[in-house]
Amino acid sequence: MNVHLVILPGDGIGPEVVGAALTVLEAVADGFGHTVETRHHLLGGSAMEACGTPLPEATLMGCLEADAVLLGAVGGPQWDD
């Protein structure tokens, strides 16, 4: 099986948690002979800083085209308002 997965690491602790989850996911996929194709997109505060919006169009389109989405935590005091 080949899975097209969009990764939205988010910000704050999100990238760290998503990185660990990807390590586990890749190990399981390897163990069962599956392949996981990943594409990373911005979401939340990291997207606000880079694109001026928390949900860029490229992120939305990537999610709609994927088989699944792995979403990390978003938010932080600098984006509370």
XYZ file of N, CA and C in Angstrom:
243
model
N 0.841 -1.161 0.000
C 0.000 0.000 0.000
C 0.898 1.240 0.000
N 0.502 2.248 -0.759
C 1.186 3.539 -0.762
C 0.213 4.589 -0.243
N 0.631 5.346 0.745
C -0.215 6.374 1.355
C 0.401 7.741 1.103
N -0.411 8.664 0.621
C 0.003 10.061 0.440
C -0.463 10.822 1.677
N 0.488 11.258 2.489
C 0.200 11.879 3.781
C 0.680 13.320 3.794
N -0.200 14.226 4.167
C 0.197 15.621 4.355
C 0.538 15.819 5.823
N 1.675 16.448 6.058
C 2.153 16.721 7.409
C 1.971 18.201 7.700
N 1.244 18.505 8.752
C 1.058 19.875 9.227
C 1.669 19.950 10.624
N 2.977 20.242 10.709
C 3.639 20.218 12.017
C 3.111 21.259 12.990
N 2.522 22.326 12.466
C 2.037 23.383 13.342
C 3.177 24.207 13.892
N 3.076 24.571 15.152
C 4.106 25.388 15.784
C 4.180 25.010 17.253
N 4.963 25.728 18.011
C 5.144 25.359 19.421
C 5.757 23.972 19.511
N 5.124 23.086 20.258
C 5.622 21.717 20.419
C 5.199 20.811 19.262
N 4.312 21.293 18.397
C 3.795 20.493 17.288
C 4.850 19.798 16.444
N 5.864 20.523 15.938
C 6.863 19.868 15.097
C 7.607 18.727 15.795
N 7.870 18.879 17.082
C 8.567 17.826 17.824
C 7.701 16.576 17.946
N 6.437 16.760 18.271
C 5.524 15.629 18.428
C 5.276 14.958 17.073
N 5.065 15.747 16.040
C 4.832 15.191 14.707
C 6.069 14.437 14.215
N 7.239 14.954 14.502
C 8.468 14.259 14.115
C 8.556 12.879 14.741
N 8.216 12.781 16.017
C 8.224 11.481 16.700
C 7.160 10.555 16.116
N 5.984 11.094 15.828
C 4.911 10.288 15.242
C 5.313 9.768 13.863
N 6.006 10.587 13.084
C 6.464 10.145 11.765
C 7.490 9.022 11.869
N 8.355 9.093 12.847
C 9.334 8.033 13.062
C 8.629 6.700 13.308
N 7.609 6.722 14.139
C 6.846 5.506 14.437
C 6.081 5.047 13.199
N 5.430 5.963 12.518
C 4.658 5.627 11.325
C 5.537 4.988 10.249
N 6.710 5.550 10.022
C 7.621 5.006 9.014
C 8.126 3.616 9.414
N 8.371 3.397 10.690
C 8.807 2.080 11.152
C 7.706 1.037 10.942
N 6.481 1.395 11.244
C 5.353 0.479 11.041
C 5.159 0.202 9.557
N 5.212 1.252 8.729
C 5.056 1.073 7.282
C 6.141 0.154 6.734
N 7.388 0.367 7.146
C 8.492 -0.495 6.702
C 8.269 -1.943 7.135
N 7.808 -2.117 8.345
C 7.586 -3.456 8.877
C 6.519 -4.238 8.128
N 5.558 -3.532 7.539
C 4.469 -4.190 6.828
C 4.567 -4.034 5.313
N 5.684 -3.456 4.846
C 5.899 -3.334 3.408
C 5.107 -2.237 2.728
N 4.701 -1.230 3.477
C 3.960 -0.099 2.908
C 4.922 1.059 2.639
N 4.488 1.985 1.818
C 5.258 3.207 1.603
C 4.400 4.395 2.003
N 5.051 5.385 2.553
C 4.364 6.610 2.968
C 5.057 7.778 2.268
N 4.311 8.445 1.418
C 4.804 9.644 0.738
C 4.308 10.847 1.538
N 5.232 11.689 1.985
C 4.837 12.829 2.814
C 5.123 14.152 2.117
N 4.254 15.101 2.400
C 4.451 16.483 1.978
C 4.124 17.367 3.173
N 5.010 18.295 3.459
C 4.824 19.201 4.594
C 4.203 20.513 4.122
N 3.281 21.028 4.935
C 2.659 22.321 4.676
C 2.594 23.111 5.987
N 2.420 24.398 5.855
C 2.340 25.288 7.017
C 0.905 25.417 7.507
N 0.755 25.618 8.814
C -0.545 25.827 9.440
C -0.342 26.577 10.744
N -1.287 27.401 11.103
C -1.249 28.093 12.386
C -0.280 29.249 12.404
N 0.394 29.415 13.526
C 1.306 30.537 13.719
C 2.463 30.548 12.737
N 3.001 29.375 12.427
C 4.106 29.333 11.460
C 3.637 29.799 10.083
N 2.404 29.492 9.723
C 1.842 29.967 8.453
C 1.574 31.466 8.520
N 1.116 31.943 9.675
C 0.882 33.387 9.839
C 2.170 34.162 9.599
N 3.260 33.679 10.166
C 4.535 34.369 10.013
C 5.048 34.319 8.577
N 4.877 33.177 7.913
C 5.427 33.004 6.569
C 4.510 33.526 5.467
N 3.190 33.424 5.671
C 2.237 33.716 4.588
C 1.203 34.775 4.929
N 1.110 35.142 6.210
C 0.116 36.142 6.616
C -1.275 35.580 6.851
N -1.431 34.271 6.807
C -2.722 33.628 7.058
C -2.489 32.290 7.758
N -3.380 31.890 8.671
C -3.161 30.634 9.385
C -3.435 29.387 8.537
N -4.158 29.553 7.429
C -4.459 28.424 6.553
C -4.234 28.838 5.100
N -3.002 28.739 4.623
C -2.720 29.109 3.242
C -3.449 28.195 2.253
N -3.734 28.732 1.097
C -4.432 27.980 0.055
C -3.672 26.699 -0.300
N -2.344 26.766 -0.373
C -1.547 25.576 -0.705
C -1.727 24.477 0.341
N -1.861 24.856 1.599
C -2.089 23.881 2.665
C -3.447 23.227 2.492
N -4.460 24.025 2.255
C -5.811 23.493 2.074
C -5.857 22.540 0.881
N -5.286 22.943 -0.231
C -5.306 22.101 -1.430
C -4.525 20.805 -1.186
N -3.386 20.902 -0.524
C -2.608 19.708 -0.211
C -3.397 18.730 0.643
N -4.116 19.248 1.629
C -4.923 18.389 2.499
C -6.044 17.702 1.722
N -6.686 18.446 0.839
C -7.786 17.880 0.064
C -7.316 16.790 -0.895
N -6.079 16.869 -1.345
C -5.537 15.894 -2.286
C -4.920 14.675 -1.592
N -4.700 14.747 -0.295
C -4.012 13.679 0.444
C -4.970 12.559 0.835
N -4.372 11.399 1.134
C -5.142 10.292 1.699
C -5.433 10.533 3.179
N -4.504 11.228 3.850
C -4.645 11.489 5.281
C -3.798 12.707 5.653
N -4.100 13.279 6.813
C -3.384 14.455 7.314
C -2.918 14.166 8.733
N -1.656 14.472 9.005
C -1.114 14.373 10.362
C -0.937 15.796 10.872
N -1.745 16.169 11.859
C -1.798 17.544 12.363
C -1.132 17.654 13.716
N -0.167 18.580 13.812
C 0.489 18.864 15.077
C -0.205 20.010 15.796
N 0.248 20.299 16.981
C -0.323 21.371 17.787
C -0.073 22.731 17.144
N -1.024 23.615 17.300
C -0.873 24.990 16.831
C -1.213 25.941 17.968
N -0.659 27.134 17.882
C -0.977 28.151 18.855
C 0.186 28.500 19.741
N 0.071 29.622 20.338
C 1.087 30.126 21.243
C 0.709 31.527 21.645
N 1.309 32.044 22.687
C 0.916 33.355 23.196
C 1.072 34.478 22.170
N 2.025 34.367 21.263
C 2.220 35.418 20.271
C 1.089 35.467 19.248
N 0.231 34.421 19.160
C -0.853 34.415 18.185
C -2.220 34.372 18.857
N -2.294 34.634 20.155
C -3.549 34.534 20.879
C -4.625 35.514 20.421
N -4.219 36.627 19.868
C -5.235 37.604 19.471
C -5.333 37.686 17.970
